[in-house]
Amino acid sequence: MTTSSHKNPDPLGTGRPDGNTPEPARSTPSARDRAVFAAVASPYYGYLIALFVGVMLISNVAGTKGVLLFPDLGFELGFLSLDGFVTDGAFLLFPLAYVLGDVISEVYGFRAMRRVVISGFAVLALAALTFTITTQLPPAPFYENQDAFEAVAGVVPQFFLAGLAGYVVGELLNSYVLVWMKRRTGEKSLWARLLGSTVVGQLADTLVFCTIAAPALGMVLGSGDYWNYVAIGFVWKTLVEAVLLPVTYLVIGWIKKREPTYQAALAGSAG
């Protein structure tokens, strides 16, 4: 009696970014035409998670401060009334979170990035709970900074809610779009999927975050300041990631070369 073994179709075809429903490739592409990912059992993956979660945590605290840049610069364009650049204290650091998200998604795939998002969500939720409880605790007789503490930490939970919502929506969309594009381009056109996923992810993130966070900064939803906040936030974060594109390229290339499972996946796809 003879038996036959049935293998799954090429898992590197053009299926969903999570790889669960791949389509067979129509031809035998080269390694550069296929999407491959490294295994998550790697020290690099752990370092990237720690850095990503740290950036998100710091950004959500720094974001409680409203910032006005270039106050003398102003113009009106339809519903957008610009009287300086209205942003928050996280404008310098937060774009790094999307750079790290791109690196993780490109090297390890969508499911790996989804684990990072869940880890970050848990840490941010714990931080929000801690700030809320600490604010409500009765101050010691010698503690003279309760009002100052409440003024800063008191709005943090609302910012954390905004950050959590924007972060989950934006990062998952960013990762999904990047991996979806990679399954169609393989190792080629990295710049296109980095920029394309950034535009989608940052737009969703900015709209969700600003809509929840703006009232905590004293803005009225739909006002000129609100649309200024949204527009400046989206343009700034997108431009920063575009400027950092060469750095993102270097980091991705460095990790790919040193990640044994990624190189093995490349070699296997070429065979």
mmCIF file of C-alpha atoms in Angstrom:
data_model
loop_
_atom_site.group_PDB
_atom_site.id
_atom_site.type_symbol
_atom_site.label_atom_id
_atom_site.label_comp_id
_atom_site.label_asym_id
_atom_site.label_seq_id
_atom_site.Cartn_x
_atom_site.Cartn_y
_atom_site.Cartn_z
ATOM 1 C CA MET A 1 0.000 0.000 0.000
ATOM 2 C CA THR A 2 1.313 3.430 -0.841
ATOM 3 C CA THR A 3 0.684 6.595 1.059
ATOM 4 C CA SER A 4 0.992 10.135 -0.062
ATOM 5 C CA SER A 5 1.784 13.134 2.064
ATOM 6 C CA HIS A 6 -0.031 16.355 1.386
ATOM 7 C CA LYS A 7 1.864 19.482 2.193
ATOM 8 C CA ASN A 8 0.299 22.849 2.769
ATOM 9 C CA PRO A 9 0.480 25.294 -0.103
ATOM 10 C CA ASP A 10 3.317 27.739 -0.147
ATOM 11 C CA PRO A 11 2.932 29.702 3.140
ATOM 12 C CA LEU A 12 4.711 32.592 1.510
ATOM 13 C CA GLY A 13 2.054 33.207 -1.103
ATOM 14 C CA THR A 14 -0.363 36.099 -1.140
ATOM 15 C CA GLY A 15 -2.597 35.282 1.802
ATOM 16 C CA ARG A 16 -3.598 37.356 4.796
ATOM 17 C CA PRO A 17 -0.753 39.009 6.719
ATOM 18 C CA ASP A 18 -1.216 36.544 9.559
ATOM 19 C CA GLY A 19 -0.334 33.707 7.186
ATOM 20 C CA ASN A 20 -3.334 31.578 8.090
ATOM 21 C CA THR A 21 -4.932 31.572 4.649
ATOM 22 C CA PRO A 22 -2.113 31.600 2.108
ATOM 23 C CA GLU A 23 -2.634 31.237 -1.596
ATOM 24 C CA PRO A 24 -0.226 29.122 -3.642
ATOM 25 C CA ALA A 25 2.275 31.122 -5.596
ATOM 26 C CA ARG A 26 1.532 31.080 -9.310
ATOM 27 C CA SER A 27 5.177 30.627 -10.192
ATOM 28 C CA THR A 28 8.465 29.839 -8.511
ATOM 29 C CA PRO A 29 9.709 33.229 -7.338
ATOM 30 C CA SER A 30 13.182 34.063 -6.143
ATOM 31 C CA ALA A 31 13.940 34.615 -2.481
ATOM 32 C CA ARG A 32 13.571 38.372 -2.892
ATOM 33 C CA ASP A 33 10.062 37.891 -4.250
ATOM 34 C CA ARG A 34 8.869 35.998 -1.191
ATOM 35 C CA ALA A 35 7.889 37.242 2.245
ATOM 36 C CA VAL A 36 9.853 35.554 5.021
ATOM 37 C CA PHE A 37 9.963 36.268 8.752
ATOM 38 C CA ALA A 38 12.225 35.385 11.660
ATOM 39 C CA ALA A 39 11.145 33.308 14.645
ATOM 40 C CA VAL A 40 10.313 35.251 17.799
ATOM 41 C CA ALA A 41 12.578 33.062 19.967
ATOM 42 C CA SER A 42 15.380 35.582 19.636
ATOM 43 C CA PRO A 43 17.081 38.023 22.043
ATOM 44 C CA TYR A 44 16.625 40.803 19.479
ATOM 45 C CA TYR A 45 12.852 40.427 19.670
ATOM 46 C CA GLY A 46 12.911 40.813 23.459
ATOM 47 C CA TYR A 47 15.062 43.948 23.272
ATOM 48 C CA LEU A 48 12.739 45.478 20.693
ATOM 49 C CA ILE A 49 9.675 44.779 22.853
ATOM 50 C CA ALA A 50 11.308 46.403 25.897
ATOM 51 C CA LEU A 51 12.339 49.484 23.914
ATOM 52 C CA PHE A 52 8.939 49.787 22.245
ATOM 53 C CA VAL A 53 6.982 49.550 25.506
ATOM 54 C CA GLY A 54 9.368 52.022 27.162
ATOM 55 C CA VAL A 55 8.868 54.550 24.379
ATOM 56 C CA MET A 56 5.087 54.198 24.635
ATOM 57 C CA LEU A 57 5.107 54.618 28.415
ATOM 58 C CA ILE A 58 7.352 57.700 28.367
ATOM 59 C CA SER A 59 5.381 59.230 25.502
ATOM 60 C CA ASN A 60 2.067 58.857 27.310
ATOM 61 C CA VAL A 61 3.446 60.667 30.358
ATOM 62 C CA ALA A 62 5.213 63.399 28.362
ATOM 63 C CA GLY A 63 2.070 63.851 26.270
ATOM 64 C CA THR A 64 0.205 65.348 29.233
ATOM 65 C CA LYS A 65 1.905 68.683 28.576
ATOM 66 C CA GLY A 66 0.450 70.882 25.865
ATOM 67 C CA VAL A 67 3.150 72.551 23.764
ATOM 68 C CA LEU A 68 2.994 75.558 21.449
ATOM 69 C CA LEU A 69 5.810 75.787 18.908
ATOM 70 C CA PHE A 70 6.469 78.801 16.664
ATOM 71 C CA PRO A 71 3.742 80.997 18.225
ATOM 72 C CA ASP A 72 4.352 83.812 15.714
ATOM 73 C CA LEU A 73 3.512 81.579 12.752
ATOM 74 C CA GLY A 74 -0.183 81.745 11.859
ATOM 75 C CA PHE A 75 -2.631 81.478 8.952
ATOM 76 C CA GLU A 76 -6.165 80.314 8.210
ATOM 77 C CA LEU A 77 -7.031 77.633 5.683
ATOM 78 C CA GLY A 78 -10.694 76.646 5.704
ATOM 79 C CA PHE A 79 -11.519 74.959 9.007
ATOM 80 C CA LEU A 80 -7.827 74.925 9.959
ATOM 81 C CA SER A 81 -6.753 78.003 11.877
ATOM 82 C CA LEU A 82 -3.051 77.884 12.604
ATOM 83 C CA ASP A 83 -1.731 80.075 15.388
ATOM 84 C CA GLY A 84 1.541 78.360 16.085
ATOM 85 C CA PHE A 85 2.075 74.595 16.121
ATOM 86 C CA VAL A 86 -0.087 73.051 18.850
ATOM 87 C CA THR A 87 1.246 69.674 19.960
ATOM 88 C CA ASP A 88 2.228 67.857 23.167
ATOM 89 C CA GLY A 89 5.368 66.848 25.003
ATOM 90 C CA ALA A 90 5.581 63.477 23.267
ATOM 91 C CA PHE A 91 6.129 64.926 19.805
ATOM 92 C CA LEU A 92 9.881 64.200 19.852
ATOM 93 C CA LEU A 93 9.845 60.622 21.120
ATOM 94 C CA PHE A 94 6.558 59.109 19.982
ATOM 95 C CA PRO A 95 7.470 58.697 16.258
ATOM 96 C CA LEU A 96 10.169 56.250 17.391
ATOM 97 C CA ALA A 97 7.386 53.849 18.403
ATOM 98 C CA TYR A 98 6.305 53.534 14.770
ATOM 99 C CA VAL A 99 9.885 53.051 13.616
ATOM 100 C CA LEU A 100 10.214 50.178 16.095
ATOM 101 C CA GLY A 101 6.820 48.836 15.021
ATOM 102 C CA ASP A 102 8.007 48.814 11.414
ATOM 103 C CA VAL A 103 11.188 46.954 12.350
ATOM 104 C CA ILE A 104 9.294 44.301 14.327
ATOM 105 C CA SER A 105 6.637 43.848 11.634
ATOM 106 C CA GLU A 106 9.159 43.636 8.802
ATOM 107 C CA VAL A 107 11.443 41.126 10.522
ATOM 108 C CA TYR A 108 9.052 39.072 12.677
ATOM 109 C CA GLY A 109 5.618 39.495 11.068
ATOM 110 C CA PHE A 110 2.120 40.577 12.077
ATOM 111 C CA ARG A 111 1.498 37.999 14.794
ATOM 112 C CA ALA A 112 4.748 38.947 16.518
ATOM 113 C CA MET A 113 3.777 42.622 16.408
ATOM 114 C CA ARG A 114 0.364 41.745 17.795
ATOM 115 C CA ARG A 115 2.111 40.258 20.852
ATOM 116 C CA VAL A 116 4.029 43.506 21.272
ATOM 117 C CA VAL A 117 0.809 45.523 21.099
ATOM 118 C CA ILE A 118 -0.762 43.329 23.794
ATOM 119 C CA SER A 119 2.337 43.663 26.002
ATOM 120 C CA GLY A 120 2.324 47.428 25.610
ATOM 121 C CA PHE A 121 -1.396 47.594 26.326
ATOM 122 C CA ALA A 122 -0.919 45.716 29.600
ATOM 123 C CA VAL A 123 1.938 47.972 30.761
ATOM 124 C CA LEU A 124 0.113 51.187 29.829
ATOM 125 C CA ALA A 125 -3.085 50.031 31.529
ATOM 126 C CA LEU A 126 -1.117 49.198 34.687
ATOM 127 C CA ALA A 127 0.508 52.636 34.614
ATOM 128 C CA ALA A 128 -2.872 54.350 34.216
ATOM 129 C CA LEU A 129 -4.313 52.387 37.145
ATOM 130 C CA THR A 130 -1.292 53.195 39.320
ATOM 131 C CA PHE A 131 -1.486 56.927 38.600
ATOM 132 C CA THR A 132 -5.210 56.968 39.300
ATOM 133 C CA ILE A 133 -4.907 55.172 42.638
ATOM 134 C CA THR A 134 -1.873 57.228 43.702
ATOM 135 C CA THR A 135 -3.691 60.477 42.960
ATOM 136 C CA GLN A 136 -6.607 59.438 45.173
ATOM 137 C CA LEU A 137 -4.492 58.314 48.113
ATOM 138 C CA PRO A 138 -4.472 60.789 51.048
ATOM 139 C CA PRO A 139 -1.239 62.792 51.151
ATOM 140 C CA ALA A 140 1.040 62.675 54.172
ATOM 141 C CA PRO A 141 1.019 65.790 56.387
ATOM 142 C CA PHE A 142 4.543 66.719 55.274
ATOM 143 C CA TYR A 143 3.763 66.284 51.535
ATOM 144 C CA GLU A 144 3.170 69.704 49.995
ATOM 145 C CA ASN A 145 2.904 68.789 46.325
ATOM 146 C CA GLN A 146 -0.502 67.109 46.162
ATOM 147 C CA ASP A 147 -2.039 69.822 43.964
ATOM 148 C CA ALA A 148 0.939 69.781 41.620
ATOM 149 C CA PHE A 149 0.837 65.991 41.476
ATOM 150 C CA GLU A 150 -2.885 65.985 40.692
ATOM 151 C CA ALA A 151 -2.410 68.667 38.044
ATOM 152 C CA VAL A 152 -0.038 66.371 36.157
ATOM 153 C CA ALA A 153 -1.020 62.836 37.111
ATOM 154 C CA GLY A 154 -4.697 63.700 37.329
ATOM 155 C CA VAL A 155 -5.049 63.985 33.556
ATOM 156 C CA VAL A 156 -2.770 61.073 32.818
ATOM 157 C CA PRO A 157 -5.554 58.436 32.870
ATOM 158 C CA GLN A 158 -7.430 60.299 30.109
ATOM 159 C CA PHE A 159 -4.235 60.545 28.106
ATOM 160 C CA PHE A 160 -3.541 56.895 28.727
ATOM 161 C CA LEU A 161 -7.016 56.048 27.449
ATOM 162 C CA ALA A 162 -6.307 58.148 24.356
ATOM 163 C CA GLY A 163 -2.884 56.590 24.006
ATOM 164 C CA LEU A 164 -4.183 53.058 24.426
ATOM 165 C CA ALA A 165 -6.955 53.505 21.868
ATOM 166 C CA GLY A 166 -4.793 55.288 19.306
ATOM 167 C CA TYR A 167 -1.876 52.954 19.910
ATOM 168 C CA VAL A 168 -3.886 49.751 19.434
ATOM 169 C CA VAL A 169 -5.669 50.983 16.292
ATOM 170 C CA GLY A 170 -2.642 52.697 14.761
ATOM 171 C CA GLU A 171 -0.006 50.055 15.455
ATOM 172 C CA LEU A 172 -2.160 47.135 14.347
ATOM 173 C CA LEU A 173 -3.102 48.923 11.117
ATOM 174 C CA ASN A 174 0.507 49.939 10.545
ATOM 175 C CA SER A 175 1.713 46.363 11.014
ATOM 176 C CA TYR A 176 -1.118 44.803 9.011
ATOM 177 C CA VAL A 177 -0.572 47.084 6.008
ATOM 178 C CA LEU A 178 3.213 46.603 6.085
ATOM 179 C CA VAL A 179 3.013 42.802 6.206
ATOM 180 C CA TRP A 180 0.178 42.745 3.644
ATOM 181 C CA MET A 181 2.411 44.695 1.251
ATOM 182 C CA LYS A 182 5.422 42.509 2.042
ATOM 183 C CA ARG A 183 3.517 39.375 1.060
ATOM 184 C CA ARG A 184 3.093 40.921 -2.377
ATOM 185 C CA THR A 185 6.567 42.408 -2.828
ATOM 186 C CA GLY A 186 8.827 40.076 -0.838
ATOM 187 C CA GLU A 187 12.129 41.677 0.108
ATOM 188 C CA LYS A 188 11.726 44.379 -2.533
ATOM 189 C CA SER A 189 10.219 47.882 -2.144
ATOM 190 C CA LEU A 190 10.870 48.190 1.570
ATOM 191 C CA TRP A 191 10.581 51.981 1.362
ATOM 192 C CA ALA A 192 7.071 51.725 -0.130
ATOM 193 C CA ARG A 193 5.682 49.528 2.617
ATOM 194 C CA LEU A 194 7.382 51.559 5.364
ATOM 195 C CA LEU A 195 5.887 54.819 4.117
ATOM 196 C CA GLY A 196 2.540 53.336 3.085
ATOM 197 C CA SER A 197 1.954 51.653 6.422
ATOM 198 C CA THR A 198 3.064 54.797 8.258
ATOM 199 C CA VAL A 199 0.504 56.999 6.531
ATOM 200 C CA VAL A 200 -2.344 54.593 7.340
ATOM 201 C CA GLY A 201 -1.266 53.865 10.911
ATOM 202 C CA GLN A 202 -0.373 57.435 11.881
ATOM 203 C CA LEU A 203 -3.607 58.847 10.442
ATOM 204 C CA ALA A 204 -5.735 56.417 12.457
ATOM 205 C CA ASP A 205 -3.606 56.850 15.581
ATOM 206 C CA THR A 206 -3.660 60.648 15.422
ATOM 207 C CA LEU A 207 -7.419 60.924 14.862
ATOM 208 C CA VAL A 208 -8.255 58.552 17.713
ATOM 209 C CA PHE A 209 -5.699 59.960 20.139
ATOM 210 C CA CYS A 210 -6.428 63.642 19.520
ATOM 211 C CA THR A 211 -10.181 63.152 19.720
ATOM 212 C CA ILE A 212 -9.896 61.632 23.204
ATOM 213 C CA ALA A 213 -6.961 63.710 24.499
ATOM 214 C CA ALA A 214 -7.915 67.184 23.214
ATOM 215 C CA PRO A 215 -10.540 67.899 25.930
ATOM 216 C CA ALA A 216 -7.933 67.151 28.614
ATOM 217 C CA LEU A 217 -5.804 69.928 27.132
ATOM 218 C CA GLY A 218 -8.733 72.357 27.137
ATOM 219 C CA MET A 219 -9.562 72.090 23.434
ATOM 220 C CA VAL A 220 -13.083 71.994 22.026
ATOM 221 C CA LEU A 221 -13.642 69.139 19.551
ATOM 222 C CA GLY A 222 -14.082 70.524 16.058
ATOM 223 C CA SER A 223 -12.420 73.839 16.911
ATOM 224 C CA GLY A 224 -9.451 75.313 15.080
ATOM 225 C CA ASP A 225 -7.106 74.248 17.875
ATOM 226 C CA TYR A 226 -8.403 70.689 17.636
ATOM 227 C CA TRP A 227 -7.864 70.442 13.867
ATOM 228 C CA ASN A 228 -4.504 72.118 14.315
ATOM 229 C CA TYR A 229 -3.653 69.453 16.897
ATOM 230 C CA VAL A 230 -4.698 66.654 14.518
ATOM 231 C CA ALA A 231 -3.045 68.073 11.392
ATOM 232 C CA ILE A 232 0.243 69.020 13.038
ATOM 233 C CA GLY A 233 0.418 65.714 14.886
ATOM 234 C CA PHE A 234 -0.156 63.635 11.765
ATOM 235 C CA VAL A 235 2.166 65.646 9.508
ATOM 236 C CA TRP A 236 4.909 65.868 12.116
ATOM 237 C CA LYS A 237 4.942 62.171 13.034
ATOM 238 C CA THR A 238 4.784 61.107 9.393
ATOM 239 C CA LEU A 239 7.606 63.459 8.413
ATOM 240 C CA VAL A 240 9.782 62.285 11.303
ATOM 241 C CA GLU A 241 9.389 58.671 10.260
ATOM 242 C CA ALA A 242 10.154 59.625 6.649
ATOM 243 C CA VAL A 243 13.321 61.420 7.790
ATOM 244 C CA LEU A 244 14.274 58.388 9.886
ATOM 245 C CA LEU A 245 13.742 56.032 6.938
ATOM 246 C CA PRO A 246 17.517 55.531 6.365
ATOM 247 C CA VAL A 247 17.906 54.631 10.054
ATOM 248 C CA THR A 248 14.983 52.215 9.842
ATOM 249 C CA TYR A 249 16.594 50.628 6.770
ATOM 250 C CA LEU A 250 19.892 50.187 8.626
ATOM 251 C CA VAL A 251 18.261 48.671 11.713
ATOM 252 C CA ILE A 252 16.122 46.271 9.670
ATOM 253 C CA GLY A 253 19.111 45.230 7.548
ATOM 254 C CA TRP A 254 21.316 44.777 10.611
ATOM 255 C CA ILE A 255 18.790 42.550 12.395
ATOM 256 C CA LYS A 256 17.979 40.521 9.277
ATOM 257 C CA LYS A 257 21.664 39.692 8.751
ATOM 258 C CA ARG A 258 22.168 38.653 12.369
ATOM 259 C CA GLU A 259 18.891 36.848 12.886
ATOM 260 C CA PRO A 260 19.667 33.159 12.144
ATOM 261 C CA THR A 261 16.032 32.176 11.666
ATOM 262 C CA TYR A 262 15.509 34.961 9.126
ATOM 263 C CA GLN A 263 18.517 33.885 7.110
ATOM 264 C CA ALA A 264 17.326 30.275 7.297
ATOM 265 C CA ALA A 265 13.913 31.346 6.029
ATOM 266 C CA LEU A 266 15.530 33.210 3.142
ATOM 267 C CA ALA A 267 17.665 30.196 2.288
ATOM 268 C CA GLY A 268 14.641 27.892 2.466
ATOM 269 C CA SER A 269 12.588 30.109 0.177
ATOM 270 C CA ALA A 270 15.368 30.158 -2.384
ATOM 271 C CA GLY A 271 15.593 26.381 -2.435
#
